[in-house]
PDB file of C-alpha atoms in Angstrom:
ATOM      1  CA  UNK D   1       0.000   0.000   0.000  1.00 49.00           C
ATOM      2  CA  UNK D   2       0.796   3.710   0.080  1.00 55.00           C
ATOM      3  CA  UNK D   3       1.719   4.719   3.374  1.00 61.00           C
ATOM      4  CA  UNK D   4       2.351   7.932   4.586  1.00 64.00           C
ATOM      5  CA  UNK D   5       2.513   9.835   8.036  1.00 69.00           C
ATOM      6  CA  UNK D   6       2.570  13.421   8.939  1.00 70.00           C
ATOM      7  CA  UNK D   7       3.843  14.854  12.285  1.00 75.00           C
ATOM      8  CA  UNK D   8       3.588  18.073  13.188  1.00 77.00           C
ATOM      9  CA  UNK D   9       7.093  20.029  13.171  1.00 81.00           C
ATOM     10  CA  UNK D  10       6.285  21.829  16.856  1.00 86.00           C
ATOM     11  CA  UNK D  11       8.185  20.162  19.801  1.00 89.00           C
ATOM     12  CA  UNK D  12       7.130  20.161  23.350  1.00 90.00           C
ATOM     13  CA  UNK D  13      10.322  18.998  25.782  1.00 92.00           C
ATOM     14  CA  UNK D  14      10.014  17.894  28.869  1.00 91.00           C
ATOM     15  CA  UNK D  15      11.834  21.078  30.074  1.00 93.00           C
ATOM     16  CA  UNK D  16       9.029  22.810  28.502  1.00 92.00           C
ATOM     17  CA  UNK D  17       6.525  21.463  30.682  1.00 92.00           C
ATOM     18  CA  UNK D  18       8.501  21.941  33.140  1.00 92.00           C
ATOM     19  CA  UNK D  19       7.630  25.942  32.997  1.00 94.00           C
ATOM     20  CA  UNK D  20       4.096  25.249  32.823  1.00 93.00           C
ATOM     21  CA  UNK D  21       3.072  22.698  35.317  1.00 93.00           C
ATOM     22  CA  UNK D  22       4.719  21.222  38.400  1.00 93.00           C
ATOM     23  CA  UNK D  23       6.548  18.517  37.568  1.00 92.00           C
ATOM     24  CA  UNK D  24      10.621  17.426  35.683  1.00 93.00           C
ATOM     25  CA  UNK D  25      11.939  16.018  32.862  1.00 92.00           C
ATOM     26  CA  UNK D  26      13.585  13.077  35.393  1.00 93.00           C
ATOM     27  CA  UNK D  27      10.222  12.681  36.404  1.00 94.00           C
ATOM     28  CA  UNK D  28       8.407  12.301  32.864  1.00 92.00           C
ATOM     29  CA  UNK D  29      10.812  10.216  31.476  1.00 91.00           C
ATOM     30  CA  UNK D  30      11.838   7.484  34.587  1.00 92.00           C
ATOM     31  CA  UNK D  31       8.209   7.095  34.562  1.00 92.00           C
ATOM     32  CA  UNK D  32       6.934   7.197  30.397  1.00 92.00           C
ATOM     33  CA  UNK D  33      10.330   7.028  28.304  1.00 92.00           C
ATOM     34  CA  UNK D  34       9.353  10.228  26.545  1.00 91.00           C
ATOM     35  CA  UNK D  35      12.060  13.195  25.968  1.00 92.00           C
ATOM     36  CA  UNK D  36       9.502  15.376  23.702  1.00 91.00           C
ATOM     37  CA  UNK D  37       6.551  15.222  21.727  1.00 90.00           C
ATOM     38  CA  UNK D  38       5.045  16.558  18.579  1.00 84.00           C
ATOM     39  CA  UNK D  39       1.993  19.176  18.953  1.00 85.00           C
ATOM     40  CA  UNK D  40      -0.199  20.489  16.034  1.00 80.00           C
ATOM     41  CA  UNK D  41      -0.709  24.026  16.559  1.00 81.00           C
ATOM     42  CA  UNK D  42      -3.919  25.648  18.195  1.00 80.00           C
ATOM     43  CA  UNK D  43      -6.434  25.270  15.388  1.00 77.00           C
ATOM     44  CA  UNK D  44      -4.947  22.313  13.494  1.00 73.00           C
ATOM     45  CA  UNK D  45      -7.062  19.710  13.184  1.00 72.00           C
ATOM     46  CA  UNK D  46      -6.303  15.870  13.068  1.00 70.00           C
ATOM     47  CA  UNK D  47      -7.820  16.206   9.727  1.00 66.00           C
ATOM     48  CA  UNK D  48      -5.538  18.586   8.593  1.00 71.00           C
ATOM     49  CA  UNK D  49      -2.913  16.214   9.615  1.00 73.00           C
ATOM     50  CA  UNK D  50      -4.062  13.313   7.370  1.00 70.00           C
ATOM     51  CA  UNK D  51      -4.523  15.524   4.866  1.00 71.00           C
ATOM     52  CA  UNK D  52      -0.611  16.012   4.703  1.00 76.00           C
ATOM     53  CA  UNK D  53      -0.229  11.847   5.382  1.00 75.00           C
ATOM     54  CA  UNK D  54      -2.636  11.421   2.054  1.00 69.00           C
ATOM     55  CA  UNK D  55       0.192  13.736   0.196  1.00 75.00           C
ATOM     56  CA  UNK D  56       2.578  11.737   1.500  1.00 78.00           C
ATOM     57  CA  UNK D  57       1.197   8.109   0.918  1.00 73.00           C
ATOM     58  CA  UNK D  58       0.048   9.485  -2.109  1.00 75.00           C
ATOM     59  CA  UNK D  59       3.750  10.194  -3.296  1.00 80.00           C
ATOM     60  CA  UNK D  60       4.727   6.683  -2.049  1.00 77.00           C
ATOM     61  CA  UNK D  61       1.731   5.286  -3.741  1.00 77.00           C
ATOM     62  CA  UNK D  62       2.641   6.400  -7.448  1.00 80.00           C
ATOM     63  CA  UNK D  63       6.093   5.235  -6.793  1.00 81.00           C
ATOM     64  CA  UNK D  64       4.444   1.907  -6.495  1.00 78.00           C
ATOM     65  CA  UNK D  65       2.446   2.605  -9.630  1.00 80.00           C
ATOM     66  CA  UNK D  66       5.336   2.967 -11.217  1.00 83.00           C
ATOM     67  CA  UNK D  67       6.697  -0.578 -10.003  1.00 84.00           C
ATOM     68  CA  UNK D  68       4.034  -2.372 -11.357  1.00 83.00           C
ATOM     69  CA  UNK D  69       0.974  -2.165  -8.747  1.00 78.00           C
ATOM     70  CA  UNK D  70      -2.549  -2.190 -10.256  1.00 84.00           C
ATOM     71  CA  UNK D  71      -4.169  -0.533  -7.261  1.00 86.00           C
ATOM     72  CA  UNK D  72      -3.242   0.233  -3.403  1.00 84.00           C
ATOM     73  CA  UNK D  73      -5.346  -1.083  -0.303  1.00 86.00           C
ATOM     74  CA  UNK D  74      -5.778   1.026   2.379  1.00 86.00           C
ATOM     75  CA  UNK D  75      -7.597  -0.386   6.108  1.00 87.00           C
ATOM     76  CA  UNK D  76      -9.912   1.638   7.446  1.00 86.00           C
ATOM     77  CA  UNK D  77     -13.302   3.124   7.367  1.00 89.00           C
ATOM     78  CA  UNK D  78     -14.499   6.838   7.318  1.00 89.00           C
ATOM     79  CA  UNK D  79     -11.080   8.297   9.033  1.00 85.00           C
ATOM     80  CA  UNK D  80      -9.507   7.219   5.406  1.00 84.00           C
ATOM     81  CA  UNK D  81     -11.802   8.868   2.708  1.00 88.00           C
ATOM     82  CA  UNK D  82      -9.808  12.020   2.675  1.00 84.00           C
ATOM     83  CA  UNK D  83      -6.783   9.679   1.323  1.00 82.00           C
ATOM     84  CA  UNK D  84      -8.885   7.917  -0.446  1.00 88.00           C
ATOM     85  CA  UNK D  85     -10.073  10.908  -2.864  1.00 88.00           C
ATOM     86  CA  UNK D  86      -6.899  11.749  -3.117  1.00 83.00           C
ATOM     87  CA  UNK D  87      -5.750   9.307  -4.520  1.00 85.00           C
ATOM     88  CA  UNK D  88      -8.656   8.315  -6.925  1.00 89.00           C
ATOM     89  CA  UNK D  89      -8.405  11.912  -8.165  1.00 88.00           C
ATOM     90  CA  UNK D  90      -4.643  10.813  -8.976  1.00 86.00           C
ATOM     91  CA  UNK D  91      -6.294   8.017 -11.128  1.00 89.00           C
ATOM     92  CA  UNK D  92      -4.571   5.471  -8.478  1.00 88.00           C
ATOM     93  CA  UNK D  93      -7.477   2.770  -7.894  1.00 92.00           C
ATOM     94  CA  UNK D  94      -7.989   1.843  -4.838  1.00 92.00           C
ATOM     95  CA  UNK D  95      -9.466  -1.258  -2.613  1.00 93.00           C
ATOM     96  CA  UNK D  96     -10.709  -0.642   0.914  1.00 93.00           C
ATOM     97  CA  UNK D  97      -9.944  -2.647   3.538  1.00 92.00           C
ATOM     98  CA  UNK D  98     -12.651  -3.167   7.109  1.00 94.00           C
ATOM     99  CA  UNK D  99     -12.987  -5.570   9.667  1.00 91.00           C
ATOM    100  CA  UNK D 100     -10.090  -6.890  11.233  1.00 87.00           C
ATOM    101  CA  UNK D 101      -7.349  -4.734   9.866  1.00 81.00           C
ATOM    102  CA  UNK D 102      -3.510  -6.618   9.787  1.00 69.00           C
ATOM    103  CA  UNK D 103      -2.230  -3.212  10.415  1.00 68.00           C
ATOM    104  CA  UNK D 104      -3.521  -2.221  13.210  1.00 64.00           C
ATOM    105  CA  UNK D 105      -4.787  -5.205  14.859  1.00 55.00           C
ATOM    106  CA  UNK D 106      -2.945  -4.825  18.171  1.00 55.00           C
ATOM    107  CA  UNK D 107      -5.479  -1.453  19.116  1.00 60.00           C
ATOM    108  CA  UNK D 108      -8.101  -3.933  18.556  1.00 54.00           C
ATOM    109  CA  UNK D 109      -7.551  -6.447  21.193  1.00 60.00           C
ATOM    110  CA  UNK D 110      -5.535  -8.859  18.756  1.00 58.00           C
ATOM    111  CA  UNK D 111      -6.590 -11.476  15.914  1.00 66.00           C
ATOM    112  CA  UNK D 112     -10.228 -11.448  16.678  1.00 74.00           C
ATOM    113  CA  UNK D 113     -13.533 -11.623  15.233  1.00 77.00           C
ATOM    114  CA  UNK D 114     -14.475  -7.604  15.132  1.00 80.00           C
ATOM    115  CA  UNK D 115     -18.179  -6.748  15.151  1.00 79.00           C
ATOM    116  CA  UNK D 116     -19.433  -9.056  17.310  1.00 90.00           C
ATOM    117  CA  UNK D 117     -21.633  -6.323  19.392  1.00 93.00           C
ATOM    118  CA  UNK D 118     -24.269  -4.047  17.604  1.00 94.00           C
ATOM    119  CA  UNK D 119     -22.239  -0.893  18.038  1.00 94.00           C
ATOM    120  CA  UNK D 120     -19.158  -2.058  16.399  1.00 93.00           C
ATOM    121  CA  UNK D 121     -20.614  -3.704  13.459  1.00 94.00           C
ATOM    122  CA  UNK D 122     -22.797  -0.306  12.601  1.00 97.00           C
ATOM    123  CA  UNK D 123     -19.295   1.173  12.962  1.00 95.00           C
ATOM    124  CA  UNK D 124     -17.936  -1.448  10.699  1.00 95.00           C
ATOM    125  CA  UNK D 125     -20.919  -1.331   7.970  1.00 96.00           C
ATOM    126  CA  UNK D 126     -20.610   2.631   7.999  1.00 96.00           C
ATOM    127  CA  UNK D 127     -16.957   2.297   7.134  1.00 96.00           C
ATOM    128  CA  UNK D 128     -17.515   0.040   4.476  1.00 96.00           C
ATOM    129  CA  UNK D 129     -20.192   2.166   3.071  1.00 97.00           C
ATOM    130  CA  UNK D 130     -18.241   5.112   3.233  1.00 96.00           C
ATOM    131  CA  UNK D 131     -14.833   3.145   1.585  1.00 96.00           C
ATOM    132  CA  UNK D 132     -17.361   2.351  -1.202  1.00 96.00           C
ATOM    133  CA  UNK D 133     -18.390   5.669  -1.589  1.00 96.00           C
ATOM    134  CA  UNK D 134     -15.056   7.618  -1.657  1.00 95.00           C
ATOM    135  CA  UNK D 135     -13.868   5.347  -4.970  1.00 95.00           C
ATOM    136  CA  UNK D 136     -12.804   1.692  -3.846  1.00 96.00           C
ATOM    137  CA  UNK D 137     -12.970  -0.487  -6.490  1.00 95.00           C
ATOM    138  CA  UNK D 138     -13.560  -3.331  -4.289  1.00 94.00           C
ATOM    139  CA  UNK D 139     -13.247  -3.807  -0.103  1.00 94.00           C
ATOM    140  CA  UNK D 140     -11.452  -6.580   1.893  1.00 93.00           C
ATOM    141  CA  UNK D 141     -14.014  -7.794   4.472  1.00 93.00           C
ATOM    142  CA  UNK D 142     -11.664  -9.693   7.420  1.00 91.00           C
ATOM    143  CA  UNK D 143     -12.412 -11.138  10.942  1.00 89.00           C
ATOM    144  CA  UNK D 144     -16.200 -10.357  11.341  1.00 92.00           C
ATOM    145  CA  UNK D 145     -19.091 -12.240  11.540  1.00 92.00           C
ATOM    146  CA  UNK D 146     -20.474 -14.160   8.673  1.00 90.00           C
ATOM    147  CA  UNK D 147     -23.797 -12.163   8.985  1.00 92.00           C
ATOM    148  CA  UNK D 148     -22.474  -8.592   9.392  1.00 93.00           C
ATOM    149  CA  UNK D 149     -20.402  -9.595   5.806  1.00 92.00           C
ATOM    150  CA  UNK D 150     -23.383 -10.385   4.077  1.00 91.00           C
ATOM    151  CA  UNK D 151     -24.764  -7.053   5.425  1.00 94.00           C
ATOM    152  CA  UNK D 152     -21.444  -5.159   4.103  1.00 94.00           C
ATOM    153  CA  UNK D 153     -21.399  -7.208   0.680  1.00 92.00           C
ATOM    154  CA  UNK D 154     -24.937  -6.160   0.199  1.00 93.00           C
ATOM    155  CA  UNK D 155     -24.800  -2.735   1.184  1.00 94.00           C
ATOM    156  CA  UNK D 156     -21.623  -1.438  -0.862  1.00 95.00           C
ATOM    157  CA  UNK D 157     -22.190  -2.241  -4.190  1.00 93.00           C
ATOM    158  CA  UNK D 158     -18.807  -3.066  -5.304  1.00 94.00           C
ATOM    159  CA  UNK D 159     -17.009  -6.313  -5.141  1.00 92.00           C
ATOM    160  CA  UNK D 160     -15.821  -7.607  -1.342  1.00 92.00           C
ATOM    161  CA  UNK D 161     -13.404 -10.474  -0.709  1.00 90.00           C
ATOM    162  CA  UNK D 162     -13.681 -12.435   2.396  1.00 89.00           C
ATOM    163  CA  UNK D 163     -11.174 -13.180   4.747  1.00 87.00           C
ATOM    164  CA  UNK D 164     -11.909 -15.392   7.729  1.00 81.00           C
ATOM    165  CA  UNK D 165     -15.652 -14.070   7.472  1.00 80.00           C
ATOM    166  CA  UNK D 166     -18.147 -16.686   6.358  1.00 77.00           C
ATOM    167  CA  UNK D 167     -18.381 -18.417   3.126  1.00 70.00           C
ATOM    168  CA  UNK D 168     -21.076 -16.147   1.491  1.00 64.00           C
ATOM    169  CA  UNK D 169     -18.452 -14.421  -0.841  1.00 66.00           C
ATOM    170  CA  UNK D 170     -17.878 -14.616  -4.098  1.00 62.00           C
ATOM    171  CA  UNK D 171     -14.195 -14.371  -3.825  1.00 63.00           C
ATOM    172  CA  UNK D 172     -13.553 -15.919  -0.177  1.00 53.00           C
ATOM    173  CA  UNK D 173      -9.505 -16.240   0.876  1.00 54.00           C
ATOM    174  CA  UNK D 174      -9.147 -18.738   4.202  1.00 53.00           C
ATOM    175  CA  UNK D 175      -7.331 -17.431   6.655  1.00 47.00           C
TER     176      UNK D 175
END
């Protein structure tokens, strides 16, 4: 896939904080590890932010192009359809990727079945809905109940692979 990141250039050090709030850099980092972190600027949004990782993976992305790639995947739901207009405008096709996501499965809990509860498989069918809508070609449906992939593969209208989420795809991958 594409990948890019974006961190904003500001730096707060330890030291820093030190001038605003009672406490020391010894302190901070015998207890967390961390020297200094990044801040985005009063008024920067997070969107703003992944607006400068889309450039970014969208650079990386056409380098790929250019290797022989017929499309990038990118995992996620609405939080990616920013990069993912981006890089349709950039005639890059792209296929969407919900569910259990290899990328960032350690936030969610592991390798394990995601949407089991009614909240997080409206969260899940919204994403998929909105990967369809921003330009995926077609949608990776992983790690989620067979029943919530029918729901997905009938709701998108574009092709979905299955992966470790029922048999009721046409194109199914075991996992």
């Amino acid at each position: 896939t594409g990948v890019g990141s974006f961190v904003p250039p500001k730096i707060l050090t330890n030291f820093d904080l030190e001038k605003m709030v009672d406490t020391s850099d010894e302190w901070i980092r015998t207890r967390t590890g961390i020297q200094e972190r990044h801040v985005a600027d009063k008024g920067v949004g997070t969107s703003d932010l992944s607006a400068k990782a889309a450039l970014e993976a969208l650079k990386n992305a056409k380098l790929l192009m250019k290797a022989g790639a017929g499309a990038v995947k990118l995992e996620g739901g609405r939080k990616i359809e920013k990069q993912i207009g981006v890089l349709i405008k950039a005639k890059i096709p792209v296929m969407g990727h919900v569910g259990l996501t290899p990328q960032s499965y350690q936030r969610m809990g592991g390798h394990k079945i995601q949407g089991k509860n009614d909240s997080e498989a409206k969260r899940i069918l919204n994403d998929a809905i909105s990967v369809a809508k921003a330009g995926a070609f077609a949608l990776v449906v992983e790690g989620v109940p067979a029943g919530l992939a029918k729901k997905i593969t009938k709701s998108v209208g574009i092709p979905t692979i299955g992966i470790g989420a029922g048999k009721g795809f046409k194109n199914h991958l075991e996992s």
